[in-house]
Amino acid sequence: MDKATGWQPLAALLATAARVVAFTGAGISTESGIPDFRSPGGVWTRYDPRDFTFAKYVASAEVRARAWRMRREFWQADPQPNAAHRALADLEAAGRLRGVVTQNIDGLHQAAGSTTVVELHGTSRQVMCIGHAPRVGTPDGCGFRSGYRWAFDHIDDGETDPRCPQCGGIVKSATVSFGQNLFPGVLDAAAALLGDADLVLAVGSSLQVYPAAGLPASAAATGTPLAIINDEATPLDALASLVVRGRAGAVLPPAVAAVACRTAPQQ
Ligand code: APR
């Protein structure tokens, strides 16, 4: 495993790859002003993740009201894609990146122009009905889905716990909380994308949360080169062909710029 702090070794890897897949975590969005979870000052250093489980959300109107307040604050900041998101979109537009598998729920990859994005943990840009009393960890709604503004309009009208307009069920952001199953088909879609990659970039993730972190780990274990771009060490560093210690917004753009204009190697 090579360790680097500059972008050049990453550019050298990208130059030989034609089917890159990016696996991203909250660290790719911190330069958009969105705190990650486990860095100093991260979300789970300020809140207890045990308070944000699917079961507690279903059981308590107060937990739901607090969750809507937090989501409202998040979207009021109107986060925008940063140079790292745009670099991955550029690599896709250059025909070298097959897609992004992200743990993030902020939708910033799509906002940057990425068109193939698998959102392992769903998206906070939508809300959905999860039913009146869903079974453990499994949303059981009527199918109602809308943009998050539907919910904020109701919150602004004084509702603290907006209910489904079709069936009266509980409404939640279309995200995957602790204690909630991933949405059907998402893991298979991610595995299919990664299974065909000739280079996996893991960007801005502590690679500690499963089943998500098992995806880059499996790719590396089956011989696909793995490059990790992260501010700090991760448990998968030993599996990586290259570890770049640095900020995503400083490393990805020059590495991508160095290869995006060159002809991609044969697929
Ligand atoms: N550039 C590179 N790395 C960064 C940057 C940056 N600008 N900012 C933060 N990092 C690194 C941090 O050092 C940390 O190792 O990104 C990593 C973010 O790790 P986490 O906060 O654990 O976020 P993530 O890996 O996405 O968490 C996975 O955990 O709580 C659940 O559902 C949540 O999807 C999330 C999952």
Coordinates of C-alpha atoms and ligand atoms in Angstrom, one line a residue:
M1 CA 0.0 0.0 0.0
D2 CA 1.5 3.3 -1.1
K3 CA 0.9 6.3 1.2
A4 CA 0.8 9.8 -0.3
T5 CA -0.2 13.3 0.6
G6 CA -0.3 14.8 -2.9
W7 CA -2.7 14.2 -5.8
Q8 CA -0.1 12.9 -8.3
P9 CA -0.1 9.2 -7.3
L10 CA -3.9 9.3 -7.6
A11 CA -3.6 10.8 -11.1
A12 CA -1.3 8.0 -12.1
L13 CA -3.8 5.4 -10.9
L14 CA -6.7 7.2 -12.7
A15 CA -4.7 7.3 -15.9
T16 CA -4.7 3.5 -16.2
A17 CA -8.4 3.1 -15.2
A18 CA -11.4 3.0 -17.5
R19 CA -14.2 1.9 -15.1
V20 CA -13.7 3.8 -11.9
V21 CA -16.4 3.7 -9.1
A22 CA -16.3 6.1 -6.3
F23 CA -17.5 5.2 -2.8
T24 CA -18.2 8.3 -0.7
G25 CA -18.9 9.3 2.8
A26 CA -19.7 12.4 4.8
G27 CA -16.2 13.6 4.5
I28 CA -16.7 14.6 0.8
S29 CA -19.4 17.0 1.9
T30 CA -17.7 18.7 4.8
E31 CA -16.2 21.3 2.4
S32 CA -19.8 22.1 1.5
G33 CA -20.4 23.1 5.2
I34 CA -22.1 19.8 6.2
P35 CA -20.5 18.3 9.3
D36 CA -19.5 14.6 9.2
F37 CA -20.3 12.2 11.9
R38 CA -17.2 11.0 13.6
S39 CA -14.6 13.7 13.2
P40 CA -14.1 16.1 16.1
G41 CA -17.3 18.3 16.1
G42 CA -19.1 15.7 14.0
V43 CA -22.8 14.9 14.5
W44 CA -22.2 11.9 16.7
T45 CA -19.8 13.8 18.9
R46 CA -22.7 16.2 19.7
Y47 CA -25.7 13.8 19.6
D48 CA -26.2 10.2 20.8
P49 CA -26.9 8.1 17.7
R50 CA -29.0 5.8 19.9
D51 CA -31.6 8.6 20.0
F52 CA -32.0 8.5 16.2
T53 CA -33.1 4.9 15.7
F54 CA -35.9 3.9 13.4
A55 CA -37.8 2.4 16.4
K56 CA -37.6 5.6 18.4
Y57 CA -38.8 7.7 15.5
V58 CA -41.8 5.4 15.0
A59 CA -42.6 5.4 18.8
S60 CA -42.2 9.1 19.7
A61 CA -43.9 12.2 18.3
E62 CA -41.2 14.2 20.2
V63 CA -38.4 12.4 18.5
R64 CA -40.1 13.1 15.1
A65 CA -40.6 16.8 16.0
R66 CA -36.9 17.1 16.9
A67 CA -35.9 15.3 13.7
W68 CA -37.9 17.8 11.6
R69 CA -36.3 20.7 13.4
M70 CA -32.9 19.3 12.6
R71 CA -33.8 18.7 9.0
R72 CA -35.2 22.2 8.6
E73 CA -32.0 23.7 9.9
F74 CA -29.9 21.5 7.5
W75 CA -31.8 22.6 4.4
Q76 CA -32.0 26.3 5.5
A77 CA -28.2 26.3 5.1
D78 CA -28.8 25.3 1.4
P79 CA -25.6 23.3 1.0
Q80 CA -24.0 23.3 -2.5
P81 CA -21.7 20.8 -4.2
N82 CA -18.0 21.4 -3.7
A83 CA -14.9 20.9 -6.0
A84 CA -14.7 17.2 -4.9
H85 CA -18.3 16.5 -6.0
R86 CA -17.7 18.3 -9.2
A87 CA -14.4 16.4 -9.9
L88 CA -16.3 13.1 -9.7
A89 CA -19.0 14.4 -12.0
D90 CA -16.2 15.5 -14.5
L91 CA -14.6 12.1 -14.3
E92 CA -18.0 10.6 -15.2
A93 CA -18.5 13.0 -18.0
A94 CA -15.0 12.1 -19.3
G95 CA -16.2 8.5 -19.6
R96 CA -13.9 7.2 -16.9
L97 CA -16.2 6.9 -13.9
R98 CA -19.0 4.4 -14.0
G99 CA -20.8 5.9 -11.0
V100 CA -20.9 6.9 -7.3
V101 CA -22.0 4.7 -4.4
T102 CA -22.6 7.1 -1.6
Q103 CA -23.5 6.8 2.1
N104 CA -24.5 10.5 2.0
I105 CA -28.2 11.7 2.0
D106 CA -27.5 15.3 0.8
G107 CA -27.9 14.7 -2.9
L108 CA -24.8 16.8 -3.6
H109 CA -23.4 14.3 -6.1
Q110 CA -26.5 14.7 -8.3
A111 CA -26.4 18.5 -7.8
A112 CA -22.8 18.5 -9.1
G113 CA -23.8 16.6 -12.2
S114 CA -23.2 12.9 -11.4
T115 CA -25.9 10.9 -13.2
T116 CA -25.2 7.4 -11.8
V117 CA -25.5 7.6 -8.0
V118 CA -26.5 4.8 -5.7
E119 CA -27.7 6.2 -2.4
L120 CA -27.1 3.5 0.1
H121 CA -28.7 5.4 3.0
G122 CA -31.4 7.1 0.9
T123 CA -32.0 10.8 0.5
S124 CA -33.0 13.6 2.7
R125 CA -34.3 15.5 -0.3
Q126 CA -37.5 13.4 -0.2
V127 CA -40.0 12.3 2.5
M128 CA -42.1 9.2 2.5
C129 CA -44.9 7.5 4.4
I130 CA -43.7 4.7 6.6
G131 CA -47.1 3.6 7.7
H132 CA -48.9 3.7 11.1
A133 CA -46.9 1.0 12.9
P134 CA -44.2 -0.4 10.7
R135 CA -42.5 -3.6 11.7
V136 CA -39.0 -3.4 13.2
G137 CA -36.7 -1.6 10.8
T138 CA -39.0 -1.8 7.8
P139 CA -41.0 1.1 6.4
D140 CA -44.5 -0.1 5.7
G141 CA -46.1 2.9 4.1
C142 CA -48.8 3.5 1.5
G143 CA -46.3 4.7 -1.2
F144 CA -46.7 8.4 -0.6
R145 CA -43.5 10.3 -1.4
S146 CA -42.8 14.0 -1.9
G147 CA -40.0 16.5 -1.9
Y148 CA -38.8 17.7 1.6
R149 CA -40.5 21.1 1.1
W150 CA -43.9 19.4 1.4
A151 CA -43.0 18.6 5.0
F152 CA -41.4 22.0 5.8
D153 CA -44.5 23.7 4.5
H154 CA -46.6 21.7 7.0
I155 CA -44.0 22.4 9.7
D156 CA -44.1 26.1 8.9
D157 CA -47.9 25.9 9.2
G158 CA -47.4 24.7 12.8
E159 CA -47.6 21.0 12.4
T160 CA -44.8 19.3 14.4
D161 CA -45.5 15.8 13.1
P162 CA -46.8 15.9 9.6
R163 CA -48.9 12.9 8.7
C164 CA -49.3 11.2 5.3
P165 CA -52.0 13.0 3.3
Q166 CA -53.1 9.6 1.8
C167 CA -53.4 7.3 4.8
G168 CA -52.5 9.3 7.9
G169 CA -49.4 7.3 8.5
I170 CA -46.1 8.6 9.9
V171 CA -43.9 10.6 7.5
K172 CA -40.1 10.3 7.6
S173 CA -37.3 11.6 5.4
A174 CA -36.5 8.9 2.7
T175 CA -33.3 8.0 4.6
V176 CA -32.1 4.9 6.3
S177 CA -31.8 5.4 10.1
F178 CA -29.9 3.2 12.6
G179 CA -32.0 0.0 13.1
Q180 CA -33.6 0.4 9.7
N181 CA -33.1 -2.0 6.8
L182 CA -31.6 -0.6 3.6
F183 CA -34.1 -0.1 0.8
P184 CA -34.7 -3.1 -1.4
G185 CA -32.2 -3.5 -4.3
V186 CA -29.8 -0.8 -3.2
L187 CA -27.1 -3.0 -2.0
D188 CA -27.3 -5.2 -5.1
A189 CA -27.1 -2.1 -7.3
A190 CA -24.0 -0.9 -5.5
A191 CA -22.4 -4.3 -5.6
A192 CA -23.0 -4.6 -9.3
L193 CA -21.4 -1.2 -10.0
L194 CA -18.4 -2.0 -7.8
G195 CA -18.1 -5.5 -9.1
D196 CA -17.3 -4.2 -12.6
A197 CA -14.9 -1.5 -11.5
D198 CA -11.2 -1.5 -12.3
L199 CA -10.5 1.1 -9.6
V200 CA -12.5 2.0 -6.5
L201 CA -12.0 5.4 -4.9
A202 CA -13.1 5.6 -1.3
V203 CA -13.5 9.3 -0.5
G204 CA -14.3 10.9 2.9
S205 CA -15.5 7.9 4.8
S206 CA -14.3 6.4 8.1
L207 CA -15.2 3.0 6.6
Q208 CA -16.6 1.8 9.9
V209 CA -20.3 1.3 9.1
Y210 CA -21.6 -1.9 7.6
P211 CA -23.0 -3.2 5.4
A212 CA -21.8 -0.1 3.4
A213 CA -18.1 -0.4 4.3
G214 CA -18.2 -4.1 3.3
L215 CA -18.6 -2.9 -0.4
P216 CA -15.1 -1.4 -0.9
A217 CA -13.7 -4.1 1.4
S218 CA -15.1 -6.8 -0.9
A219 CA -13.9 -5.1 -4.0
A220 CA -10.4 -4.9 -2.7
A221 CA -10.5 -8.5 -1.4
T222 CA -11.4 -9.7 -4.9
G223 CA -8.4 -7.8 -6.4
T224 CA -9.9 -4.5 -7.5
P225 CA -7.4 -1.7 -6.7
L226 CA -8.7 0.5 -3.9
A227 CA -7.5 4.1 -3.4
I228 CA -8.6 5.8 -0.2
I229 CA -8.7 9.6 0.0
N230 CA -9.3 10.5 3.6
D231 CA -8.3 13.0 6.3
E232 CA -7.5 10.2 8.7
A233 CA -6.6 6.5 8.9
T234 CA -9.4 4.0 8.2
P235 CA -9.7 0.3 9.0
L236 CA -9.3 -0.5 5.2
D237 CA -6.0 1.3 4.7
A238 CA -4.1 -1.9 4.7
L239 CA -6.3 -3.2 1.8
A240 CA -5.7 -0.1 -0.3
S241 CA -3.2 0.1 -3.2
L242 CA -3.0 3.8 -2.4
V243 CA -3.9 5.9 0.6
V244 CA -3.9 9.7 0.1
R245 CA -4.0 11.6 3.4
G246 CA -5.7 14.9 2.6
R247 CA -8.8 16.9 1.9
A248 CA -11.1 15.6 -0.9
G249 CA -11.5 19.1 -2.3
A250 CA -7.7 19.5 -2.6
V251 CA -6.8 16.0 -3.9
L252 CA -9.6 15.0 -6.4
P253 CA -9.8 18.1 -8.6
P254 CA -6.2 18.2 -9.8
A255 CA -6.0 14.4 -10.1
V256 CA -9.1 14.3 -12.2
A257 CA -8.0 17.4 -14.3
A258 CA -4.8 15.6 -15.1
V259 CA -6.6 12.7 -16.7
A260 CA -10.0 13.9 -17.8
C261 CA -8.8 15.4 -21.0
R262 CA -6.8 12.4 -22.0
T263 CA -8.2 9.4 -23.9
A264 CA -9.5 6.8 -21.5
P265 CA -7.8 3.3 -21.8
Q266 CA -9.8 0.6 -23.5
Q267 CA -12.8 -0.5 -21.4
Ligands
APR1 N1 -11.6 15.4 2.9 C1 -11.2 14.1 3.2 N2 -11.7 13.4 4.3 C2 -12.5 14.1 5.2 C3 -12.9 15.4 4.9 C4 -12.4 16.0 3.8 N3 -12.8 17.3 3.5 N4 -13.7 15.8 6.0 C5 -13.8 14.7 6.8 N5 -13.1 13.7 6.3 C6 -13.0 12.3 6.8 C7 -13.0 12.2 8.3 O1 -11.6 12.2 8.8 C8 -13.6 10.8 8.6 O2 -12.7 9.8 8.6 O3 -14.2 11.7 6.4 C9 -14.5 10.6 7.3 C10 -16.0 10.8 7.7 O4 -16.3 9.6 8.5 P1 -17.8 9.6 9.2 O5 -18.0 10.9 9.9 O6 -17.8 8.3 10.0 O7 -18.8 9.5 8.0 P2 -19.2 8.2 7.1 O8 -18.0 7.3 6.9 O9 -19.9 8.7 5.9 O10 -20.3 7.5 8.1 C11 -20.9 6.4 7.5 O11 -22.4 6.4 9.4 O12 -23.8 7.5 11.0 C12 -23.8 6.7 9.8 O13 -25.4 6.9 8.2 C13 -24.3 7.6 8.6 O14 -23.7 7.4 6.3 C14 -23.2 7.6 7.6 C15 -22.4 6.4 8.0

